[in-house]
CSV table of C-alpha atoms in Angstrom, one decimal:
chain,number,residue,atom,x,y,z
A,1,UNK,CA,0.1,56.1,-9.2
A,2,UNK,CA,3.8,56.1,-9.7
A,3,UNK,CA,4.2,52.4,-7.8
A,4,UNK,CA,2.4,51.4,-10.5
A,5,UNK,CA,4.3,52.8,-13.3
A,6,UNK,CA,7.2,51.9,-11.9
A,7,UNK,CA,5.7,48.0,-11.8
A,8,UNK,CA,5.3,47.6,-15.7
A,9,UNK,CA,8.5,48.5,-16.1
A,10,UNK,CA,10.7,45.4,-14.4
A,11,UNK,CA,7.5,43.2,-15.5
A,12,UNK,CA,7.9,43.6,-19.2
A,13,UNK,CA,11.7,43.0,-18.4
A,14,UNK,CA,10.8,39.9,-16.3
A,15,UNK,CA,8.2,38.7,-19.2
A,16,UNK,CA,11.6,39.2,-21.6
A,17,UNK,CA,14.2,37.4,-19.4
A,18,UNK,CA,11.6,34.7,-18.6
A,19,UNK,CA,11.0,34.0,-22.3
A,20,UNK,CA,14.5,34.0,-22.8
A,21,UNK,CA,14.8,31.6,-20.2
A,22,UNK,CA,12.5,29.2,-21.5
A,23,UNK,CA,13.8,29.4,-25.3
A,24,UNK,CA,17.3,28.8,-23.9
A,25,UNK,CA,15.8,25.6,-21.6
A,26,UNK,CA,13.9,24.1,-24.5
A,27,UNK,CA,15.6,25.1,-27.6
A,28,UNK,CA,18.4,22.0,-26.6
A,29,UNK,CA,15.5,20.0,-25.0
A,30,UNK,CA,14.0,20.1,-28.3
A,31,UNK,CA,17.3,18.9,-30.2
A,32,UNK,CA,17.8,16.4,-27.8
A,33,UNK,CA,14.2,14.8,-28.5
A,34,UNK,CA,14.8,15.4,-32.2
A,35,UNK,CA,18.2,13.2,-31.8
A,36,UNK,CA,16.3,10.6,-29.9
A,37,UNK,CA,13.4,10.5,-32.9
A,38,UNK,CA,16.5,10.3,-35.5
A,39,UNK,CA,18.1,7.1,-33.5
A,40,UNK,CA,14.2,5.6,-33.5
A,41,UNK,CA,13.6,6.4,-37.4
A,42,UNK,CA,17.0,4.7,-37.7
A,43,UNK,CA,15.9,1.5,-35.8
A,44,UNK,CA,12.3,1.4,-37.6
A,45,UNK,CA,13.9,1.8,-40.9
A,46,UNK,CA,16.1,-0.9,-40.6
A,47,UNK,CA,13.1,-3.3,-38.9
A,48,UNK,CA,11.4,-3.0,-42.0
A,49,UNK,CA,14.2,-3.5,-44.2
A,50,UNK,CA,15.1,-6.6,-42.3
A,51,UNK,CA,11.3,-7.7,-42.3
A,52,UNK,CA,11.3,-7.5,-46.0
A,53,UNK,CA,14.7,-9.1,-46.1
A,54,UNK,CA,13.2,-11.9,-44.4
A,55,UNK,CA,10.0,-12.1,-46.5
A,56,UNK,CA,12.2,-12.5,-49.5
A,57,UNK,CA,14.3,-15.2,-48.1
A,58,UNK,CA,11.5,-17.3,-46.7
A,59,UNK,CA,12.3,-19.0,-50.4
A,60,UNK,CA,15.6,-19.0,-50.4
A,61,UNK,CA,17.3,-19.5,-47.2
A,62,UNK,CA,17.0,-23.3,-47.2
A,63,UNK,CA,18.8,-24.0,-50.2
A,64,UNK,CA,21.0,-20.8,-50.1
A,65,UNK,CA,21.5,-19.8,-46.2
A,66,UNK,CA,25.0,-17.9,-46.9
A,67,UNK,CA,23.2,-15.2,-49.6
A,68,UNK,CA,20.2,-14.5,-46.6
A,69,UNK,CA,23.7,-13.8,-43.9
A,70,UNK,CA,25.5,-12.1,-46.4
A,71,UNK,CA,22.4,-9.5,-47.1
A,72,UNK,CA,21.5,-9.5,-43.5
A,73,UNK,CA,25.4,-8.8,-42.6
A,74,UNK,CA,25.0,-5.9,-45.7
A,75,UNK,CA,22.1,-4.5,-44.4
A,76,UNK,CA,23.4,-4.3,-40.5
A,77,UNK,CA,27.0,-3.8,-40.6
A,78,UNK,CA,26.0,0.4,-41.5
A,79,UNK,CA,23.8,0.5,-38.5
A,80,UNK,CA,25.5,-1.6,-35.5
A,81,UNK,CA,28.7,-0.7,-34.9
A,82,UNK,CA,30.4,-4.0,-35.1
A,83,UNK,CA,33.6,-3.4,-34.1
A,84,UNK,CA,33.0,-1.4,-31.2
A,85,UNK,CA,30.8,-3.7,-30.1
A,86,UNK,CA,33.2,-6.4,-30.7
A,87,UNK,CA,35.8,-4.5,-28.7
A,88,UNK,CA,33.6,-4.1,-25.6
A,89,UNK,CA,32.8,-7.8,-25.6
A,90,UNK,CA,36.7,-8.6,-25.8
A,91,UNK,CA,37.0,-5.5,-23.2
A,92,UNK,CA,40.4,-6.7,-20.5
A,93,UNK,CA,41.3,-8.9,-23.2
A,94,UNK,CA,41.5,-6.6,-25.8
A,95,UNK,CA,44.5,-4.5,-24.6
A,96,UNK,CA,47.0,-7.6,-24.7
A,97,UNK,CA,45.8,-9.0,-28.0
A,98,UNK,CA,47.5,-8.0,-30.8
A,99,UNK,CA,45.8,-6.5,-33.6
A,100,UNK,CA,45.3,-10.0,-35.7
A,101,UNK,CA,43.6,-11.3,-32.6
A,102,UNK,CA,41.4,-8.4,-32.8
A,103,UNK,CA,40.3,-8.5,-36.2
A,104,UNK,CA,40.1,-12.2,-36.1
A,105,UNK,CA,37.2,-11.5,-33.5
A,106,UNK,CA,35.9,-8.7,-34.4
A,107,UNK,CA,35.0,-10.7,-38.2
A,108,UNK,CA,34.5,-13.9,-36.1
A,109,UNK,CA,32.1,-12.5,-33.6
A,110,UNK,CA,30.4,-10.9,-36.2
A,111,UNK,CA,29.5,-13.7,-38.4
A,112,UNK,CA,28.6,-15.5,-35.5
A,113,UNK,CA,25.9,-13.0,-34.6
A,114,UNK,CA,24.4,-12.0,-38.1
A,115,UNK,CA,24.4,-16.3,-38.1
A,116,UNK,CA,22.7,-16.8,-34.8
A,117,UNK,CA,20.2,-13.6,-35.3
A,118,UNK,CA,19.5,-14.0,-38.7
A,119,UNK,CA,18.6,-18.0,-38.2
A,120,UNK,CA,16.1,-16.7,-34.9
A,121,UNK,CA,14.2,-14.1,-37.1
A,122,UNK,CA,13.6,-16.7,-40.1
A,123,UNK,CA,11.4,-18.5,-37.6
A,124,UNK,CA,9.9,-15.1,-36.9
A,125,UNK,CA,6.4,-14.7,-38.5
A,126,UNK,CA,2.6,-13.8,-37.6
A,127,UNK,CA,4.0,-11.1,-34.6
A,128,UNK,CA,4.8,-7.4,-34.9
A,129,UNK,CA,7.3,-5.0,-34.1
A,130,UNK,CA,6.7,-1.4,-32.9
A,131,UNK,CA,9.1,0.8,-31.4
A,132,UNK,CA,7.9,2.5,-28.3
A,133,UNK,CA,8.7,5.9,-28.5
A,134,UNK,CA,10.7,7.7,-25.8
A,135,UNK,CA,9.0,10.4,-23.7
A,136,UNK,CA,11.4,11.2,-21.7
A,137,UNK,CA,14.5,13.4,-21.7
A,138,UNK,CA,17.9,11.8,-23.1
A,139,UNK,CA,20.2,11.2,-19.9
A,140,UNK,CA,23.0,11.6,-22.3
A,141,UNK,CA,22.8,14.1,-25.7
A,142,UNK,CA,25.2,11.4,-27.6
A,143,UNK,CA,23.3,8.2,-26.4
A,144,UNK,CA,20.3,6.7,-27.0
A,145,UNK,CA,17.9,3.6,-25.7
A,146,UNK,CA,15.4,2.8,-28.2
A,147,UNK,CA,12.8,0.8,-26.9
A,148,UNK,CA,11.1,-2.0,-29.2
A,149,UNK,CA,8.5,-4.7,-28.7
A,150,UNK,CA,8.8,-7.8,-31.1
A,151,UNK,CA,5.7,-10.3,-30.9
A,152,UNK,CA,6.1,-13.5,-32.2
A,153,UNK,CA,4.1,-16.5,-31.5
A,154,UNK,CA,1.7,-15.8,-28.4
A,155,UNK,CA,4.9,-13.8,-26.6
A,156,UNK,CA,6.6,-10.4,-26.2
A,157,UNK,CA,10.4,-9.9,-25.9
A,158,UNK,CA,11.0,-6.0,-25.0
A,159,UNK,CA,14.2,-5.1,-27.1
A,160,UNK,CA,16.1,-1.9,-25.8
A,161,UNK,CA,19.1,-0.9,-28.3
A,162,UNK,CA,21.6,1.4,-26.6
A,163,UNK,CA,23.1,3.6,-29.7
A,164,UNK,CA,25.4,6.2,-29.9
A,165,UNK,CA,26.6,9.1,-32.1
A,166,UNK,CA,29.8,8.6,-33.7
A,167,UNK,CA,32.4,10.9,-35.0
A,168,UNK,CA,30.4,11.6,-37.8
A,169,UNK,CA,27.4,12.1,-35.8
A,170,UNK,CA,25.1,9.3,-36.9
A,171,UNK,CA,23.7,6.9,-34.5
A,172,UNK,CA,25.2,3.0,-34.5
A,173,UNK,CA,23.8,0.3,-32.1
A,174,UNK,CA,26.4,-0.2,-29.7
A,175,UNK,CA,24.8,-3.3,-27.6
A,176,UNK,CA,21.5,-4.5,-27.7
A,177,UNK,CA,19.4,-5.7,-24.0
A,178,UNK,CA,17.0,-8.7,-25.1
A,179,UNK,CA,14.1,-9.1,-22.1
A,180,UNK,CA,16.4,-7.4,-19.5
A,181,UNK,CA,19.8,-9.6,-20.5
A,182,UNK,CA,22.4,-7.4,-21.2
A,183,UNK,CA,23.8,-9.2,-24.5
A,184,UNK,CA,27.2,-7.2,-24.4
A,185,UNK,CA,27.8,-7.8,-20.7
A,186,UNK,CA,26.7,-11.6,-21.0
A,187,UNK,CA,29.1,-12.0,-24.0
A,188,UNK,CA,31.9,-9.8,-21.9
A,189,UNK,CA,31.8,-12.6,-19.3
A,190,UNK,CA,31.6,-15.8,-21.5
A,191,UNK,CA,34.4,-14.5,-23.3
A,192,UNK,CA,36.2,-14.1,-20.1
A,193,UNK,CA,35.8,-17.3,-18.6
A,194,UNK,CA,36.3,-18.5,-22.2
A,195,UNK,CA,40.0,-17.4,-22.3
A,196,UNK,CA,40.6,-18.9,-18.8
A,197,UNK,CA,39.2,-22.1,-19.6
A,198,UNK,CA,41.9,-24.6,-19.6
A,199,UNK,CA,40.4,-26.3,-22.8
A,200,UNK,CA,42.3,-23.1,-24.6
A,201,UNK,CA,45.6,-23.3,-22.7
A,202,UNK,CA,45.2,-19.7,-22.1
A,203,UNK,CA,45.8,-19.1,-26.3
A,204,UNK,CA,44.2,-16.3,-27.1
A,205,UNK,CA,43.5,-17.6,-30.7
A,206,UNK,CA,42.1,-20.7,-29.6
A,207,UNK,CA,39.7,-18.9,-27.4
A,208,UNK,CA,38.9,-16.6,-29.9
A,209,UNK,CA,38.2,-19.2,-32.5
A,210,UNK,CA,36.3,-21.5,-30.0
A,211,UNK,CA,34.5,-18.8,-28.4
A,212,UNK,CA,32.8,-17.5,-31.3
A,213,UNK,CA,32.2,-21.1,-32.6
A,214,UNK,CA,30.3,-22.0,-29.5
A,215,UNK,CA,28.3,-19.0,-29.9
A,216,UNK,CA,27.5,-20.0,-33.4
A,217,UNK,CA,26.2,-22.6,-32.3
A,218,UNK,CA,23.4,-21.8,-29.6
A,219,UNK,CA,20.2,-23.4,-30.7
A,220,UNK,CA,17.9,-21.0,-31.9
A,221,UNK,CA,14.6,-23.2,-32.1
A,222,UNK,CA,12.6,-21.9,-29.3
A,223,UNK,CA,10.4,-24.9,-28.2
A,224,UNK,CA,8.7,-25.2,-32.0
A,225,UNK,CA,9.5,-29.1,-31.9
A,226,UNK,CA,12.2,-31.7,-32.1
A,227,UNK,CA,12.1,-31.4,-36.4
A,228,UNK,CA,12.5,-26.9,-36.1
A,229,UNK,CA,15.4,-26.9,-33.7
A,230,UNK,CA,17.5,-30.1,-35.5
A,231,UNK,CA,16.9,-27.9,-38.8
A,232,UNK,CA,18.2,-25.2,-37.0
A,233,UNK,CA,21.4,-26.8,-35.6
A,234,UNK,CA,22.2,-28.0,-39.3
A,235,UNK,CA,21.9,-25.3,-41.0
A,236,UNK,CA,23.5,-23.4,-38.4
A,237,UNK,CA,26.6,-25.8,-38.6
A,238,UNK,CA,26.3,-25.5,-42.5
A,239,UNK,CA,26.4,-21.4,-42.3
A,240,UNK,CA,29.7,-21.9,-39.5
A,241,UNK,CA,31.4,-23.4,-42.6
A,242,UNK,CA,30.0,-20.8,-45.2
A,243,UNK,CA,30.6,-17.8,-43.1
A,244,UNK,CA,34.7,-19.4,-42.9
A,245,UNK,CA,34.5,-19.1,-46.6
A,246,UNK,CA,32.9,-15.4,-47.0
A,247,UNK,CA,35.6,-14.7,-44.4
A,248,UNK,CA,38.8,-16.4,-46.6
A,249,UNK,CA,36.5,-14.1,-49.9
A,250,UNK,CA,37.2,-11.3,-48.6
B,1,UNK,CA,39.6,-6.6,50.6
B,2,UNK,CA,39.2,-10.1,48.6
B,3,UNK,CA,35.7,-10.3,47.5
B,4,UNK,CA,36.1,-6.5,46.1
B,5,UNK,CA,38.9,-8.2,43.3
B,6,UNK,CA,37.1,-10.8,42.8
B,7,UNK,CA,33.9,-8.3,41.9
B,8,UNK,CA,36.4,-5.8,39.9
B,9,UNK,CA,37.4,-8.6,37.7
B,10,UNK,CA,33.8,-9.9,37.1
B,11,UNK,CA,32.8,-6.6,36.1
B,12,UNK,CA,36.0,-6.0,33.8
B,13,UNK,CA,34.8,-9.2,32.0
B,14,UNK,CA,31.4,-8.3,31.7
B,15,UNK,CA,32.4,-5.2,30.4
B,16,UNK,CA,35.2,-6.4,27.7
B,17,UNK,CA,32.2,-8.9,26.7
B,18,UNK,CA,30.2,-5.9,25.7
B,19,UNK,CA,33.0,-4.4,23.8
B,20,UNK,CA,33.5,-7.7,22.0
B,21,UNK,CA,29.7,-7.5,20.9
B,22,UNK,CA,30.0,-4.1,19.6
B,23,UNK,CA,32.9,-4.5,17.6
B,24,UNK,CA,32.0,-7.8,16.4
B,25,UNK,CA,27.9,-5.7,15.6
B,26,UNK,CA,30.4,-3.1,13.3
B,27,UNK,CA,32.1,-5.5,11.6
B,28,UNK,CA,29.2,-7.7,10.8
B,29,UNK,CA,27.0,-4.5,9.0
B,30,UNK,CA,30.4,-3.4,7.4
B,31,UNK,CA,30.3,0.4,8.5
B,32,UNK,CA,33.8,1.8,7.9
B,33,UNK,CA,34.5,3.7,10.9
B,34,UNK,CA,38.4,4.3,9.4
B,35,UNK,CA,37.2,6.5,7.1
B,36,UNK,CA,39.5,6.2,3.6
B,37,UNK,CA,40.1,9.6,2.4
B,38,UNK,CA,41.0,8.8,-1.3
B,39,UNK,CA,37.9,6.9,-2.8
B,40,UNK,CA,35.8,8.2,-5.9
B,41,UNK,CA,32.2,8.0,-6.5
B,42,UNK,CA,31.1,6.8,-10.0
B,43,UNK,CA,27.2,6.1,-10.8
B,44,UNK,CA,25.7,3.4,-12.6
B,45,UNK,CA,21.9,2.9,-13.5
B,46,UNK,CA,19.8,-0.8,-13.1
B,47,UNK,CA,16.6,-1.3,-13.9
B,48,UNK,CA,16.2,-3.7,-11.3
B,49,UNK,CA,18.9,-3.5,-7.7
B,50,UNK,CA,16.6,-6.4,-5.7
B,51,UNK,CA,17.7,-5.6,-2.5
B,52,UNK,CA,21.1,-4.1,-2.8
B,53,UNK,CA,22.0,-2.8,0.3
B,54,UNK,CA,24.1,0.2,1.4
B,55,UNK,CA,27.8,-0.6,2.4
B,56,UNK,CA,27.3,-3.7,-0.3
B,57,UNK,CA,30.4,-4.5,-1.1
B,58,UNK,CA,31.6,-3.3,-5.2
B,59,UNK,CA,34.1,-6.1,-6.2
B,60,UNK,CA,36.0,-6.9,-9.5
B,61,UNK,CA,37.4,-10.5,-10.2
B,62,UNK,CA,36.3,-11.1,-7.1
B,63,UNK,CA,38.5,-8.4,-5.2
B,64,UNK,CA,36.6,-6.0,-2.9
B,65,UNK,CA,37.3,-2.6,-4.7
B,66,UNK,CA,34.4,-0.9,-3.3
B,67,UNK,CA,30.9,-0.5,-1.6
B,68,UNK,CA,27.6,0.7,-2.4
B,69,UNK,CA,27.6,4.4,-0.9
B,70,UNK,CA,24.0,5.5,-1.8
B,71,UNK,CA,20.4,3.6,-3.8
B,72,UNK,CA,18.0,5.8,-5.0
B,73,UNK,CA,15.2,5.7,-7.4
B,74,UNK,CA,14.9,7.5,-10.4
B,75,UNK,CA,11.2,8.3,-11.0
B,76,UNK,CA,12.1,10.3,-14.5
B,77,UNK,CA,12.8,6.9,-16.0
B,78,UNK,CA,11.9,4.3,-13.5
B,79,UNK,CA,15.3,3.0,-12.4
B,80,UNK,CA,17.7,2.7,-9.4
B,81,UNK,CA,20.2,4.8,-9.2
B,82,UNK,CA,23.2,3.8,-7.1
B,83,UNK,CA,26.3,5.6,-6.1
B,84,UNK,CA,29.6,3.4,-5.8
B,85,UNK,CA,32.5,4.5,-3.8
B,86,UNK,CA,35.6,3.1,-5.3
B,87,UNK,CA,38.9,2.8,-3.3
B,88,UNK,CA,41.6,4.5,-4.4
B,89,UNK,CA,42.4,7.5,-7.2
B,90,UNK,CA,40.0,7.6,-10.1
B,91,UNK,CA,42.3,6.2,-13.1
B,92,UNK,CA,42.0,3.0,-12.9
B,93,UNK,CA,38.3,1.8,-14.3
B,94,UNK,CA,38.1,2.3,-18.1
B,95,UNK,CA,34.8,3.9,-19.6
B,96,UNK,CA,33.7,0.9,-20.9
B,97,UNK,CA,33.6,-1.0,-17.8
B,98,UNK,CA,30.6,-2.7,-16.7
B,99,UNK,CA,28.6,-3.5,-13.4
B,100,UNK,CA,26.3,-6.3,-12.4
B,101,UNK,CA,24.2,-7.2,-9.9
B,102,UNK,CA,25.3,-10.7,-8.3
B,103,UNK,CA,24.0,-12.6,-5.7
B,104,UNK,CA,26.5,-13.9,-3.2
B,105,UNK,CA,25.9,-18.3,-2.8
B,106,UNK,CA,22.9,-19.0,-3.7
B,107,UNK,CA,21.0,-17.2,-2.1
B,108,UNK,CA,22.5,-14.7,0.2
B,109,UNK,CA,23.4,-11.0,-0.3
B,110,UNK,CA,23.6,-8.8,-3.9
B,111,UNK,CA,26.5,-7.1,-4.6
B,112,UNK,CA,27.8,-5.2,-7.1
B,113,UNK,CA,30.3,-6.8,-9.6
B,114,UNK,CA,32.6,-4.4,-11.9
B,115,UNK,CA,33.9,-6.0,-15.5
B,116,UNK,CA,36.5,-4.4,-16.9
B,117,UNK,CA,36.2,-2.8,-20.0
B,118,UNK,CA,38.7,-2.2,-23.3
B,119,UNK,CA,39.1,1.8,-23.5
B,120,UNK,CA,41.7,3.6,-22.8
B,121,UNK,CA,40.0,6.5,-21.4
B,122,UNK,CA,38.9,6.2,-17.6
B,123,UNK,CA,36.3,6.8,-15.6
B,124,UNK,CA,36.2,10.0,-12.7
B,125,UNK,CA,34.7,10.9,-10.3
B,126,UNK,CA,31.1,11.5,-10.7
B,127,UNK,CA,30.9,9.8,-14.1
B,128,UNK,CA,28.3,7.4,-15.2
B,129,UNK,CA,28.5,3.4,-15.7
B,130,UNK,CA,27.1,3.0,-19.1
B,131,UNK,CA,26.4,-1.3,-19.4
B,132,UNK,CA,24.9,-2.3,-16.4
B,133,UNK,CA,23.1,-5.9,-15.5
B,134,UNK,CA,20.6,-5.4,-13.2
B,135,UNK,CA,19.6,-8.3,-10.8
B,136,UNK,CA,17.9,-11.4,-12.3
B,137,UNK,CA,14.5,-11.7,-10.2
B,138,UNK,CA,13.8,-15.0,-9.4
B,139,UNK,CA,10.1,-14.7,-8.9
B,140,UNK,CA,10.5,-12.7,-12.8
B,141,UNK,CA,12.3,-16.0,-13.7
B,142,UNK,CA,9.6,-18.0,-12.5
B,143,UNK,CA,6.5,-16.2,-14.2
B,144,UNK,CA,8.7,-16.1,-17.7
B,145,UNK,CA,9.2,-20.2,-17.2
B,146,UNK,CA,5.4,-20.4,-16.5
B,147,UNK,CA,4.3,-18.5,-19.4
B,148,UNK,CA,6.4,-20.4,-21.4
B,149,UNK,CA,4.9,-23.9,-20.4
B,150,UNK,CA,1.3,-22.6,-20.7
B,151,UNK,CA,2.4,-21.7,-24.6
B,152,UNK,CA,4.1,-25.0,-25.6
């Protein structure tokens, strides 16, 4: 009878250690989800915010595009990390420009995409958006993919925005992949052969200035007809000269 | 006495023509027999490698800086997981840097493609590529062009 005795002992020791064990394993598995729901809430918020954005200046945006970019630009610029973003995209380059340069792009590049994004999710309507929550464990505690779906006329473009915590330990988009296309990489190479382009004269600031004017300017009209996308590229060239204006404002 | 130089000499061809083929089968597959003792391994995650091979070469701006050393799959979250061996002392790549999946010509081998990035910290060995570009499917390509024609 004294085995047995003797058995309880390390067992309600074992039971102890084990449950240790497991508070210690999922205690920081649990934060680590709870981060990951914080960067999705984060994303959904600002969805809907941009969604009603959008709703609003379905009446406006033709006679007034620069007040829809200058809300989108308000509404965004606390949740992507712009410059960051920005830097990554000018990445080799950035280390021999001087800070100007850097600016210069970081405001250009900036423009350019609230212009370019904000123009594609005006033609946006009868779809959904839903985020597909992540069930799986972060790979990194500061980083986080949040997975979206946007549906928009008959088709499904998966969305994945890579964010990460900053200093202050909120969560900023830091590049965005759009149906498997790495936008921050595909930017990081035009830019590239951008600056090498003989067009330039290897001047950085004509690069920069003709970089981010060319990417302005990619049509946005998605096969809706010949009137959509000619609206598109006119209003687009029309918000090229209101964003130079917002820019000289402030 | 003559016929035995004249077989001596056929044999010694025959058997620098094997060595020829051997060398010539090593350097074709790439296999490294001079080992390089200062390389570093950094990671890097695709969601699509499309028939990356081992020993693939790792360039940057063209420039062989590396090969693939190891492809595995990662069933936790569905993607490859490939290991590249970088020549040299870590130092050298920045955080930010990116890799790609490339095709070499039109249609020949993948490789892996390294674009630089701005920080100032670098990456060590054993660290993680954070943008990566995995291969463009063409068949992928194909159905995405077809769906869009069926909806216009």
């Amino acid at each position: 009878m004294a085995p047995s005795k003797n058995d309880t002992k390390p067992s309600i020791l074992r039971i102890n250690l084990l449950r240790m064990l497991a508070f210690t394993l999922i205690f920081p598995a649990l934060s680590a989800s709870a981060q990951i729901r914080e960067a999705e809430d984060l994303v959904e918020k600002t969805t809907a915010e941009m969604l009603d954005l959008i709703e609003e200046a379905k009446v406006y945006v033709d006679e007034d595009p620069d007040r829809f970019y200058v809300a989108v630009e308000a509404l965004l610029n606390p949740v992507i990390d712009f410059p960051r973003f920005a830097r990554s995209v000018m990445a080799a380059h950035y280390k021999r420009a001087t800070p100007e340069q850097r600016d210069r792009f970081a405001e250009g590049f900036k423009w350019s995409l609230v212009r370019t994004y904000a123009l594609a999710l005006t033609e946006f309507n009868d779809g959904g958006v839903n985020i597909i929550p992540s069930d799986r464990p972060a790979k990194r505690p500061d980083r986080a993919s949040v997975k979206q779906e946007i549906r928009s006329a008959g088709e499904v473009y998966p969305v994945i925005y890579s964010m990460a915590l900053n200093k202050e330990g909120e969560w900023r988009v830091m590049n965005i992949i759009i149906n498997g296309i790495n936008m921050g990489l595909t930017y990081r190479n035009q830019f590239a052969s951008a600056v090498k382009d003989p067009v330039y004269g290897g001047d950085m600031d004509r690069a920069i200035d003709g970089w981010v004017a060319s990417l302005g300017a990619i049509d946005t009209g998605n096969g809706k007809g010949e009137d959509a996308s000619g609206a598109v590229s006119a209003s687009s060239a029309a918000g090229a000269t209101a964003a130079g204006s917002t820019e000289g404002a402030l | 006495m003559r016929m035995r130089t004249v077989e001596i000499s056929v044999g010694a061809f025959v058997l620098a023509g094997a060595l020829a083929l051997i060398f010539l089968a090593v350097k074709v597959s790439g296999v490294n027999l001079a080992q390089g003792s200062d390389s570093y391994v950094v990671q890097a995650r695709f969601d699509d490698v499309a028939g990356l091979r081992l020993r693939a070469k790792v360039s940057m701006a063209g420039v062989t800086v590396g090969r693939v050393a190891g492809i595995e799959v990662d069933m936790v979250y569905g993607e490859a997981l490939v290991s590249l061996e970088i020549h040299g002392e870590p130092g050298n790549l920045s955080l930010d840097t990116g890799a790609q999946i490339l095709t070499e010509g039109i249609l020949g081998a993948r490789y892996v493609s390294l674009l630089p990035g701005a920080d100032e910290e670098t990456l060590a060995d054993g660290d993680f590529i954070e943008e990566t570009q995995g291969a463009l499917v063409l068949e992928n390509l194909v159905g995405d062009l077809i769906t869009r024609l069926g909806s216009s």
